[in-house]
């Protein structure tokens, strides 16, 4: 027999099917989905490969498969990966890797030491950069490549994991450290936060009429074994999770598994605890990026062996190796994190729909502010709309007030806090209640500018302004990490009149400390959340130590319940409106509604103050009214007029190169190629990206506005192949369908 194999490689030109002979002694082992070792070309080392087809004969003269590694995939996985590779313009092996158990260990897992202080290995170069270095043979050592690939695919990797799962020794890692690929960070290890807790058992609630209706509709589809797509639309606290849990229970009775996707950042212990309380720990597997490979390996196997039938996880948990799927739930379905912005650039909602259709099961989406596209799909009957209008626990919606910052300026208030917000914070402090201040401005917020000539300090590697960091008194680039001294004199006009502009979270914290010297504050943004201080830990500190004021970027929006928070201040609602993106209104509306939802969740009335320079913007107005449908009706009208999703798709080509001439040449090449086809839509001329240089790579982009269909996918794949054939060394092209941002 002959096996059709795909080599496990990122090299674009190796995304081909090769024939290999299955020797007699392996004939009862090697099947579709097997992972095998094969000789390739005239190199000595054997290649890792996946069997994706079996046939009688080959037309070529072929070599033998050398050994069988494991039965890695089901046939369904192979079909999905083939589909994804076309649809998301990537290698089949890239997709299969998402469905692969993390590491094939031959050593005894039980012996993993439960150390206290453990060194973790982190990549410090971008994945794409590493791929380039491998492709261009800057790294040649087979072991180093294996180590890097392993680190690309896994998070929180220890030395021991490296040895056990990737067969890479400590000295190899040290070399990579020396060459600037990895850093080694020693951390105190927490026990897996989801394990070994004593959680009180919880029983199901009697459903309200609205919940009952939604439950019935979906369980019908379970009983009839029919595909169905449902949207449960209801505010936070309206009882969506209760419905999910009762559906899961039903599916569990049929001995089938359920996958529940949640945004990574809201995958908190509290959230998981609710499921544990209902179903018990053994039935639940949790998959998220903070698991060590060892933990991930364990969870993966518990799912594969059908021990854990309820999988809760972030985006990639959609590929969990369940035996028989019965239900897929996607909570907070409007969240951006379901779309991968890395290779493979898949959308977990699309994948979920395919899996649900193939298995004749329901797909349940839930949100208080549904994705505009999802809500639209209910109006054309692709999705069944199930609405919950009441909060199950009778909590009140918060009171929302809008403050016009232009008037504050006229009154001479130059701080970031309006008089109204100041008063409210003061009152809240007196009542010993907690406050959250939200400012959606990280990065290029506090920049340095010359008052005389307008010069702005920019990063030499990336065309973006440098951010001032008060603590270290330096300027930093948030894209590449470039650091430089603060300038005292303008390099252009020699003026000493240098001003610090902007309103980042750091500056806000400073002002708050000045205004309320006795208040305790904590800040959460990209600079305080790092490998050692997780998002989770900061929020826990705020909650457990009952600190007065939490200041943060959008990270504060999701997850935790804060029973003692009664005031939320949005310091500048405009920042997400000024993004060069058709989704700006939607993003702003979602954010504001979610932020507002943080106030007064238990009994107590909550107050929300939104400060803005655009009080008339309809997204802000709708957020004040907490009225999604009002917002939807205005937004869908706009999208239709301007031809944006759901009325068409945005296909973005991102072209980047260290060579400026080459990036333009390739962009034009792609444009000319595409023009030759008869594409029913708009192919826009390539232009420099809004951030036209990052890490010394020049960046261009080209956009097609049209509905994606199979024909178009074929065309794009053909065009890309003709680019790969040209073997440009310095230039990368990515294609992304409906990316989260166009930067
Ligand atoms: P959502 O997922 O929409 O935010 P939840 O399902 O978490 O809402 O429900 C919010 C709160 O109301 C939870 O504490 C939950 O236990 C409770 N709850 C939900 N449904 C009911 C019900 N039918 N009867 C009583 N309490 C309920
Ligand atoms: Zn100047
Ligand atoms: Zn930079």
XYZ file of C-alpha atoms and ligand atoms in Angstrom:
772
model
C 0.000 0.000 0.000
C 1.002 3.599 -0.549
C 0.601 6.459 1.922
C 0.070 10.077 0.930
C 1.942 12.182 3.436
C 2.351 15.824 4.388
C 5.674 16.864 5.851
C 5.467 18.684 9.172
C 7.099 21.883 7.979
C 6.441 25.580 7.779
C 8.221 25.898 4.451
C 5.583 27.023 1.968
C 6.987 25.034 -0.909
C 6.682 21.816 1.098
C 2.916 22.122 1.383
C 2.538 19.231 -1.036
C 1.431 15.648 -0.879
C 4.201 13.058 -1.260
C 3.793 9.320 -1.854
C 5.592 6.785 0.362
C 5.481 3.036 0.372
C 4.103 1.350 3.483
C 6.433 -1.585 4.194
C 4.844 -4.969 5.028
C 5.677 -4.827 8.724
C 3.897 -1.476 9.138
C 0.823 -2.333 7.107
C -1.490 -2.920 10.046
C -0.254 0.186 11.840
C -0.096 2.995 9.313
C -3.516 4.466 8.630
C -4.968 7.808 7.681
C -4.048 10.147 10.537
C -0.818 8.339 11.487
C 2.289 10.262 12.315
C 5.354 8.675 10.706
C 9.035 9.231 10.004
C 10.233 9.356 6.417
C 13.487 9.921 4.541
C 13.318 13.075 2.424
C 15.504 14.215 -0.463
C 19.106 13.326 0.155
C 19.307 14.596 3.705
C 20.311 12.214 6.455
C 17.764 13.225 9.030
C 14.293 11.731 8.936
C 11.302 14.014 8.563
C 8.204 14.063 10.735
C 5.156 13.534 8.517
C 1.397 12.973 8.674
C -0.481 10.391 6.601
C -3.468 12.036 4.969
C -4.427 9.366 2.424
C -3.907 5.701 1.550
C -3.985 4.237 -1.943
C -3.010 1.113 -3.884
C -0.307 2.432 -6.161
C 1.819 5.434 -6.933
C 2.875 6.658 -10.359
C 6.274 7.552 -8.970
C 9.225 5.580 -7.785
C 8.895 5.897 -4.040
C 10.732 5.316 -0.770
C 9.598 3.419 2.328
C 8.147 4.898 5.483
C 10.774 4.239 8.166
C 8.686 4.121 11.310
C 5.270 4.618 12.826
C 5.062 7.182 15.652
C 1.477 7.392 16.786
C -2.105 7.434 15.597
C -2.399 11.196 15.866
C -5.608 12.166 14.086
C -9.051 11.073 13.122
C -10.081 11.206 9.499
C -12.308 14.172 10.317
C -9.211 16.108 11.473
C -7.501 15.505 8.165
C -10.473 16.747 6.192
C -10.760 19.825 8.363
C -7.049 20.607 8.015
C -7.247 20.255 4.229
C -10.157 22.652 4.143
C -8.456 25.115 6.506
C -5.234 25.142 4.564
C -7.084 26.433 1.507
C -9.437 28.729 3.308
C -6.810 30.328 5.540
C -3.904 30.192 3.098
C -1.501 28.112 5.176
C 0.152 24.714 5.185
C -1.913 21.614 5.974
C 0.628 20.725 8.637
C 0.120 24.113 10.348
C -3.536 23.220 10.793
C -2.917 19.632 11.849
C -0.616 20.885 14.558
C -3.542 22.665 16.187
C -5.174 19.260 16.586
C -2.074 17.434 17.759
C -1.381 16.347 21.302
C 1.334 18.556 22.780
C 4.395 16.368 22.506
C 4.674 12.635 22.181
C 6.418 11.601 25.308
C 8.110 8.256 25.533
C 9.185 8.952 29.081
C 7.119 8.498 32.172
C 4.864 11.494 32.678
C 4.180 10.556 36.271
C 7.767 11.389 37.099
C 7.347 15.031 36.331
C 8.784 16.775 39.343
C 6.494 19.132 41.200
C 9.148 21.743 41.806
C 8.586 25.050 43.535
C 10.909 27.350 41.632
C 10.992 26.424 38.014
C 12.714 27.995 35.062
C 10.456 28.681 32.146
C 11.656 29.240 28.624
C 10.072 32.023 26.582
C 10.598 33.008 22.970
C 11.735 36.580 22.630
C 11.691 36.749 18.854
C 8.480 36.928 16.862
C 7.277 33.600 15.531
C 7.435 34.907 11.990
C 10.968 36.096 12.468
C 12.000 32.665 13.690
C 10.312 30.981 10.749
C 12.290 33.254 8.502
C 15.560 32.454 10.247
C 14.853 28.742 9.857
C 13.834 29.092 6.247
C 16.903 31.154 5.451
C 19.171 28.700 7.258
C 20.365 31.244 9.801
C 19.621 28.500 12.293
C 20.742 25.134 11.043
C 21.040 22.895 14.090
C 18.305 20.322 14.000
C 17.940 20.357 17.781
C 17.701 24.122 17.943
C 15.020 24.088 15.282
C 13.142 21.423 17.187
C 13.362 23.460 20.364
C 12.132 26.624 18.639
C 9.270 24.836 16.947
C 8.269 23.320 20.246
C 8.309 26.735 21.906
C 6.248 28.184 19.082
C 3.540 25.605 19.636
C 3.506 25.520 23.435
C 3.358 27.981 26.273
C 4.931 27.873 29.724
C 7.622 25.374 28.752
C 10.114 24.192 31.369
C 13.519 22.534 30.879
C 11.996 19.273 31.910
C 9.214 19.620 29.358
C 11.869 20.316 26.769
C 13.697 17.119 27.571
C 10.626 14.961 27.832
C 8.501 16.195 24.992
C 11.004 17.539 22.518
C 14.162 15.652 23.448
C 16.172 18.856 23.715
C 18.838 19.286 26.367
C 19.598 22.240 28.615
C 22.736 23.198 26.681
C 20.768 23.706 23.466
C 18.476 26.146 25.261
C 21.455 27.975 26.705
C 22.820 28.419 23.187
C 19.481 29.794 22.024
C 19.503 32.159 24.986
C 22.960 33.371 24.024
C 21.855 33.960 20.450
C 18.879 36.029 21.529
C 16.038 33.635 20.684
C 14.813 32.761 24.146
C 14.880 34.074 27.646
C 14.829 31.979 30.780
C 12.618 33.223 33.581
C 12.556 31.647 37.006
C 9.117 31.619 38.526
C 7.417 30.315 41.591
C 5.033 27.778 40.303
C 1.431 27.862 41.337
C -0.401 24.659 41.453
C -2.837 24.409 38.616
C -5.438 26.900 39.818
C -8.278 24.725 38.647
C -7.318 21.610 40.523
C -7.892 20.267 44.025
C -10.194 22.902 45.296
C -13.109 22.162 47.521
C -16.049 23.492 45.660
C -19.554 23.198 46.995
C -21.826 21.205 44.787
C -24.413 23.262 42.999
C -27.685 22.067 41.513
C -29.608 23.294 38.564
C -32.065 26.146 38.802
C -35.640 26.041 37.651
C -35.571 27.890 34.353
C -37.569 31.050 33.812
C -40.052 31.048 30.927
C -37.619 32.806 28.633
C -34.812 30.437 29.536
C -37.122 27.469 29.144
C -38.067 28.568 25.645
C -34.421 28.906 24.598
C -33.537 25.597 26.202
C -36.384 23.777 24.414
C -35.438 25.108 20.991
C -31.856 23.931 21.349
C -32.627 20.609 22.981
C -34.970 19.898 20.091
C -32.018 20.036 17.786
C -30.068 17.724 20.122
C -32.921 15.210 20.143
C -33.445 15.281 16.413
C -29.681 15.117 15.847
C -29.868 18.101 13.581
C -27.480 20.953 12.990
C -28.769 24.273 14.216
C -27.178 27.622 14.954
C -28.588 29.609 17.846
C -27.900 33.003 19.314
C -28.822 33.532 22.953
C -29.011 37.285 23.193
C -29.288 38.576 26.726
C -27.553 40.967 29.062
C -24.964 39.772 31.553
C -26.773 38.033 34.346
C -29.773 37.084 32.249
C -29.069 33.398 32.735
C -27.213 32.327 29.602
C -24.692 30.198 31.465
C -27.483 28.399 33.276
C -28.925 27.399 29.901
C -25.530 26.224 28.655
C -25.118 24.066 31.731
C -28.500 22.409 31.410
C -27.835 21.669 27.748
C -24.454 20.195 28.650
C -26.184 17.985 31.193
C -28.524 16.700 28.522
C -25.638 15.976 26.153
C -23.720 14.279 28.957
C -26.637 11.872 29.486
C -26.135 10.760 25.896
C -22.470 10.146 26.731
C -21.334 12.884 24.371
C -18.909 15.751 24.914
C -19.440 19.505 24.930
C -16.989 22.236 24.053
C -17.480 25.659 25.666
C -15.361 28.449 24.223
C -14.808 31.616 26.210
C -12.475 34.545 25.552
C -9.037 33.742 26.952
C -9.103 36.666 29.314
C -12.409 35.718 30.907
C -11.313 32.136 31.498
C -10.945 32.776 35.187
C -11.054 30.274 38.041
C -14.415 31.701 39.138
C -15.860 30.967 35.737
C -14.524 27.422 35.718
C -15.629 26.900 39.321
C -19.249 27.273 38.310
C -18.935 24.348 35.954
C -16.992 22.335 38.504
C -19.681 23.035 41.093
C -22.323 21.715 38.751
C -20.588 18.756 37.163
C -17.626 17.851 39.370
C -13.971 18.187 38.642
C -13.319 14.902 36.831
C -15.681 15.654 33.988
C -14.054 18.959 33.136
C -10.954 19.734 31.137
C -9.648 23.261 30.889
C -7.459 24.422 28.010
C -5.795 27.811 28.015
C -2.497 29.355 27.145
C -1.140 29.540 30.686
C -1.030 25.762 31.105
C 2.411 24.239 31.071
C 2.957 21.670 28.328
C 2.778 18.928 30.910
C -0.596 20.100 32.151
C -1.776 20.554 28.608
C -0.650 17.062 27.766
C -2.619 15.673 30.715
C -5.783 17.578 29.813
C -5.471 16.542 26.179
C -5.256 12.887 27.161
C -8.165 13.092 29.572
C -10.228 14.395 26.655
C -8.895 11.855 24.197
C -9.610 8.973 26.595
C -13.132 10.281 27.089
C -12.625 10.879 30.808
C -13.350 14.602 30.605
C -16.421 15.305 28.518
C -16.819 19.014 29.176
C -14.069 21.107 27.641
C -13.794 24.740 28.610
C -11.200 26.704 26.769
C -10.086 29.606 24.669
C -10.139 29.714 20.841
C -7.964 26.697 20.073
C -9.997 24.400 22.343
C -12.304 24.016 19.353
C -9.721 21.460 18.161
C -9.842 19.390 21.371
C -9.714 15.641 20.589
C -13.217 14.703 21.765
C -14.536 11.234 21.045
C -18.052 12.262 20.148
C -19.106 15.887 20.155
C -22.685 16.705 21.191
C -22.721 20.482 21.685
C -20.599 23.556 21.018
C -21.118 26.768 22.978
C -19.351 30.037 22.217
C -19.840 32.531 25.011
C -19.252 36.263 24.476
C -19.380 35.415 20.817
C -18.686 39.006 19.756
C -15.195 38.825 21.221
C -12.286 39.468 18.859
C -10.171 36.698 20.302
C -12.094 33.994 18.403
C -10.337 35.153 15.286
C -6.692 34.137 15.200
C -4.363 36.887 14.057
C -1.508 34.400 13.722
C -0.883 31.665 11.241
C -3.253 29.800 10.742
C -5.515 32.827 10.660
C -8.692 30.925 11.353
C -11.952 32.021 12.889
C -13.078 29.631 15.630
C -16.713 30.494 14.922
C -16.350 29.301 11.340
C -14.614 26.125 12.489
C -17.291 25.514 15.125
C -19.975 25.802 12.478
C -18.248 23.275 10.242
C -17.828 20.803 13.103
C -21.438 21.285 14.185
C -22.702 20.698 10.642
C -20.559 17.606 10.137
C -21.757 16.092 13.404
C -25.397 17.195 13.245
C -25.300 19.036 16.531
C -26.276 22.514 17.707
C -23.916 25.477 17.841
C -24.920 27.935 20.549
C -23.615 31.498 20.558
C -24.207 33.827 23.477
C -23.745 37.558 23.985
C -25.193 40.728 25.435
C -23.826 42.667 22.464
C -23.752 40.191 19.581
C -21.353 40.532 16.697
C -23.141 42.661 14.069
C -22.651 39.816 11.585
C -24.242 37.276 13.906
C -27.242 39.466 14.645
C -27.667 40.079 10.938
C -27.614 36.328 10.331
C -30.667 35.988 12.602
C -32.557 38.389 10.338
C -31.954 36.170 7.315
C -32.750 32.988 9.267
C -29.292 31.506 9.230
C -29.297 31.711 12.991
C -32.185 31.263 15.383
C -32.548 34.217 17.745
C -33.387 33.433 21.373
C -33.776 36.512 23.531
C -33.533 36.869 27.299
C -34.902 40.242 28.350
C -34.621 40.010 32.134
C -31.754 39.656 34.521
C -32.196 36.339 36.299
C -31.036 37.711 39.625
C -33.028 40.939 39.350
C -29.919 43.141 39.512
C -30.473 46.698 38.306
C -28.805 48.109 35.239
C -26.341 50.836 36.195
C -27.083 54.550 35.802
C -25.039 56.043 33.003
C -24.028 59.644 32.554
C -22.136 61.247 29.650
C -19.714 64.103 30.263
C -18.702 66.405 27.425
C -14.962 66.936 27.828
C -14.992 69.993 25.546
C -17.007 71.828 28.167
C -14.546 70.763 30.868
C -11.757 72.303 28.820
C -13.748 75.523 28.468
C -14.173 75.573 32.214
C -10.406 75.400 32.467
C -10.147 71.855 33.813
C -6.916 70.470 32.326
C -6.834 67.209 34.234
C -8.099 63.948 32.847
C -10.890 63.814 35.404
C -14.043 65.908 35.013
C -15.602 67.669 37.998
C -18.459 65.192 37.979
C -16.222 62.137 37.950
C -14.043 63.671 40.650
C -17.052 64.118 42.910
C -18.274 60.615 42.262
C -14.879 59.067 43.076
C -14.734 61.110 46.264
C -18.175 59.956 47.337
C -17.355 56.371 46.538
C -14.202 56.535 48.624
C -16.200 57.903 51.524
C -18.678 55.047 51.217
C -15.743 52.594 51.141
C -16.798 51.323 47.757
C -14.457 50.390 44.939
C -13.982 52.287 41.674
C -12.717 51.197 38.268
C -11.253 53.778 35.905
C -10.967 52.660 32.350
C -8.754 54.218 29.736
C -8.388 52.511 26.436
C -4.989 53.955 25.774
C -1.880 51.987 26.001
C 1.045 52.461 23.703
C 1.360 55.654 21.752
C -0.395 57.787 24.292
C 2.255 59.712 26.133
C 4.541 60.985 23.426
C 7.167 63.670 23.285
C 6.754 66.615 20.981
C 8.649 69.820 20.250
C 6.349 72.748 20.774
C 8.217 74.925 18.332
C 8.537 72.737 15.266
C 6.162 69.856 15.985
C 8.883 67.213 15.959
C 7.729 63.923 17.541
C 10.240 61.358 18.804
C 9.788 58.197 16.748
C 11.249 54.699 16.841
C 14.080 54.263 14.331
C 12.907 50.719 13.494
C 9.180 51.246 13.356
C 7.359 54.241 12.063
C 5.560 54.910 15.301
C 5.985 57.457 18.076
C 7.887 56.464 21.180
C 6.099 56.301 24.496
C 7.387 58.074 27.565
C 7.839 55.863 30.629
C 8.001 57.886 33.756
C 9.369 55.263 36.115
C 12.506 54.525 34.143
C 12.524 57.977 32.562
C 13.021 56.564 29.068
C 11.291 56.468 25.713
C 10.105 53.045 24.579
C 8.765 51.582 21.366
C 5.843 49.278 22.121
C 6.268 47.412 18.881
C 9.915 46.385 18.976
C 11.074 47.194 22.491
C 13.583 49.831 21.380
C 14.577 52.019 24.352
C 16.263 55.403 24.291
C 17.052 58.306 26.583
C 14.576 61.110 27.003
C 15.429 64.084 24.830
C 15.872 67.481 26.405
C 16.553 69.375 23.208
C 14.721 69.043 19.904
C 17.001 67.286 17.395
C 15.361 69.181 14.519
C 15.291 72.804 15.675
C 17.352 72.676 18.866
C 14.538 74.238 20.868
C 14.329 73.342 24.562
C 10.577 73.648 24.474
C 9.825 69.917 24.696
C 6.396 68.829 25.887
C 4.998 65.544 27.080
C 1.662 64.956 25.461
C -0.924 62.393 26.139
C -2.930 60.625 28.656
C -1.777 57.089 29.216
C -2.742 54.923 32.149
C 0.497 55.813 33.963
C -0.255 59.497 33.827
C -3.811 58.876 34.920
C -2.580 56.956 37.945
C -0.283 59.835 38.827
C -3.099 62.362 38.666
C -5.390 60.168 40.725
C -2.745 59.733 43.420
C -2.347 63.500 43.547
C -6.094 64.081 43.751
C -6.746 61.325 46.275
C -3.547 60.838 48.241
C -5.167 58.488 50.737
C -6.719 56.143 48.219
C -5.094 52.811 47.377
C -4.684 52.271 43.650
C -3.601 49.502 41.351
C -2.892 49.720 37.655
C -3.381 47.111 34.979
C -2.034 47.527 31.466
C 0.542 45.936 29.158
C 3.313 47.294 31.341
C 2.112 45.882 34.638
C 0.821 42.610 33.212
C 3.783 40.508 32.251
C 5.012 36.963 32.531
C 5.354 37.204 36.273
C 2.260 39.235 37.162
C -0.693 37.839 35.412
C -3.871 39.722 34.668
C -5.514 37.305 37.069
C -3.219 38.173 39.956
C -3.733 41.915 39.641
C -7.502 41.525 39.614
C -7.360 39.201 42.604
C -5.294 41.711 44.524
C -7.786 44.465 43.734
C -10.628 42.290 44.915
C -9.138 40.506 47.902
C -7.304 43.457 49.380
C -10.282 45.676 48.667
C -8.144 48.385 47.055
C -9.971 51.613 46.276
C -9.276 52.269 42.632
C -8.363 50.025 39.725
C -6.953 51.870 36.734
C -6.642 49.962 33.528
C -6.925 49.466 29.814
C -9.508 47.187 28.233
C -8.041 44.252 30.118
C -10.154 45.257 33.122
C -13.333 44.787 31.180
C -13.724 41.051 31.181
C -13.922 38.276 33.637
C -14.208 38.902 37.321
C -17.214 39.806 39.389
C -16.433 42.687 41.708
C -19.302 42.864 44.164
C -17.937 45.995 45.836
C -17.468 48.080 42.675
C -20.202 50.685 42.382
C -18.536 53.271 40.179
C -16.981 52.918 36.773
C -15.410 55.877 35.038
C -14.562 55.802 31.356
C -11.871 58.429 31.131
C -11.867 58.801 27.345
C -14.444 56.948 25.319
C -13.083 58.306 22.062
C -9.840 56.425 21.726
C -11.354 53.366 20.085
C -13.431 55.590 17.793
C -10.375 57.024 16.135
C -9.102 53.704 14.901
C -8.800 53.270 11.175
C -11.239 50.388 11.053
C -14.810 49.846 9.959
C -15.442 48.096 13.280
C -14.590 51.160 15.379
C -18.202 51.907 16.348
C -18.903 48.308 17.217
C -15.751 48.023 19.314
C -16.593 51.220 21.175
C -20.164 50.181 21.844
C -19.161 46.705 23.071
C -16.472 48.104 25.314
C -18.684 50.725 26.889
C -21.504 48.289 27.552
C -19.095 45.805 29.069
C -17.345 48.390 31.190
C -20.697 49.634 32.414
C -21.585 46.055 33.304
C -18.768 46.048 35.856
C -20.648 48.501 38.047
C -23.047 47.384 40.736
C -23.621 43.750 39.967
C -24.948 42.694 43.311
C -27.858 44.543 44.817
C -26.138 47.900 45.048
C -26.919 50.478 42.361
C -24.037 51.133 40.016
C -22.957 54.434 38.506
C -21.131 54.841 35.254
C -19.589 58.060 34.010
C -18.444 58.215 30.421
C -16.197 61.131 29.448
C -15.941 61.951 25.767
C -15.173 64.627 23.201
C -17.880 63.146 20.941
C -21.027 63.008 23.047
C -23.093 62.889 19.856
C -21.461 59.795 18.439
C -24.212 57.207 18.094
C -22.172 54.337 19.528
C -21.700 56.338 22.717
C -25.328 57.421 22.774
C -26.506 53.833 22.345
C -24.146 52.668 25.069
C -25.675 55.239 27.390
C -29.090 53.828 26.641
C -27.672 50.287 26.939
C -29.672 49.599 23.847
C -28.075 47.073 21.527
C -30.869 46.926 19.006
C -30.886 50.670 18.559
C -27.166 50.495 17.907
C -27.519 47.524 15.588
C -30.129 49.225 13.414
C -27.975 52.300 12.882
C -24.788 50.325 12.336
C -26.226 47.788 9.899
C -27.564 50.636 7.803
C -24.107 52.178 7.653
C -22.462 48.878 6.792
C -24.882 48.326 3.965
C -24.258 51.760 2.497
C -20.505 51.501 2.746
C -20.415 47.828 1.784
C -18.738 46.351 4.814
C -19.316 42.987 6.501
C -21.843 41.316 6.619
C -22.516 42.668 3.122
C -19.079 41.772 1.880
C -15.837 40.348 3.256
C -12.592 42.223 3.667
C -9.679 40.193 2.353
C -6.425 41.726 3.433
C -3.064 41.007 1.867
C -0.238 41.994 4.186
C 3.100 42.319 2.399
C 6.219 42.998 4.430
C 9.913 43.051 3.676
C 13.216 44.331 4.964
C 13.757 45.609 1.453
C 11.583 48.571 0.543
C 11.907 48.109 -3.195
C 10.956 44.469 -2.915
C 7.850 45.147 -0.858
C 6.554 47.479 -3.556
C 7.538 45.082 -6.321
C 5.727 42.161 -4.685
C 2.651 44.279 -3.911
C 2.381 45.321 -7.525
C 3.027 41.780 -8.694
C 0.129 40.481 -6.590
C -2.127 43.307 -7.707
C -1.421 42.748 -11.401
C -1.986 38.985 -11.014
C -5.307 39.478 -9.255
C -6.420 41.981 -11.882
C -6.160 39.273 -14.534
C -8.957 37.340 -12.893
C -12.548 38.298 -13.162
C -13.226 39.061 -9.501
C -16.726 40.209 -8.761
C -15.853 42.927 -6.302
C -13.347 45.605 -5.578
C -9.617 44.978 -5.768
C -8.036 48.025 -4.172
C -4.582 49.194 -5.206
C -1.798 48.270 -2.772
C -0.804 51.044 -0.370
C 1.569 51.411 2.573
C 0.011 50.121 5.810
C -1.065 52.679 8.453
C 2.000 51.661 10.418
C 4.303 51.380 7.453
C 7.357 50.009 9.205
C 7.655 47.651 12.149
C 10.924 46.142 13.337
C 12.705 47.314 10.224
C 10.206 45.634 7.955
C 8.410 47.813 5.430
C 4.727 47.027 5.351
C 2.206 47.322 2.556
C -1.304 46.098 2.252
C -3.883 45.430 -0.390
C -7.572 44.858 0.137
C -10.255 43.021 -1.785
C -13.846 43.822 -0.909
C -16.118 41.027 -2.035
C -18.011 38.003 -0.726
C -15.683 35.098 -0.143
C -16.553 31.995 -2.119
C -14.691 28.884 -3.248
C -13.777 30.371 -6.575
C -12.136 33.367 -4.947
C -10.253 31.129 -2.510
C -8.886 29.190 -5.491
C -7.818 32.387 -7.214
C -6.006 33.705 -4.158
C -4.246 30.385 -3.624
C -3.112 30.429 -7.263
C -1.819 33.971 -6.925
C 0.023 33.101 -3.715
C 1.601 30.048 -5.314
C 2.928 32.151 -8.133
C 4.465 34.417 -5.497
C 6.062 31.468 -3.623
C 7.525 30.216 -6.886
C 9.406 33.474 -7.279
C 11.276 32.720 -4.051
C 11.625 36.240 -2.717
C 13.933 35.853 0.240
C 13.120 39.022 2.139
C 9.403 39.285 1.641
C 6.461 37.669 3.393
C 2.861 37.730 2.297
C -0.059 36.893 4.521
C -3.702 36.831 3.558
C -6.325 37.378 6.192
C -10.097 37.232 5.785
C -11.876 39.804 7.942
C -8.922 40.536 10.216
C -9.524 42.254 13.539
C -7.497 45.243 12.504
C -5.967 46.628 9.387
C -2.872 48.103 10.978
P -25.223 35.091 32.156
O -24.478 33.883 31.720
O -26.257 35.550 31.160
O -24.357 36.203 32.643
P -25.894 33.463 34.453
O -26.373 32.188 33.910
O -24.528 33.540 34.985
O -26.117 34.660 33.402
O -26.935 33.925 35.588
C -26.711 35.034 36.433
C -27.051 34.642 37.873
O -28.424 34.271 37.975
C -26.273 33.436 38.357
O -25.943 33.639 39.700
C -27.237 32.294 38.206
O -26.982 31.258 39.123
C -28.575 32.945 38.443
N -29.642 32.279 37.678
C -29.627 31.984 36.360
N -30.782 31.402 35.987
C -31.549 31.323 37.105
C -32.859 30.808 37.383
N -33.623 30.278 36.415
N -33.320 30.911 38.645
C -32.556 31.461 39.620
N -31.321 31.953 39.424
C -30.812 31.894 38.193
Zn 11.776 71.370 17.274
Zn 10.177 50.075 17.278
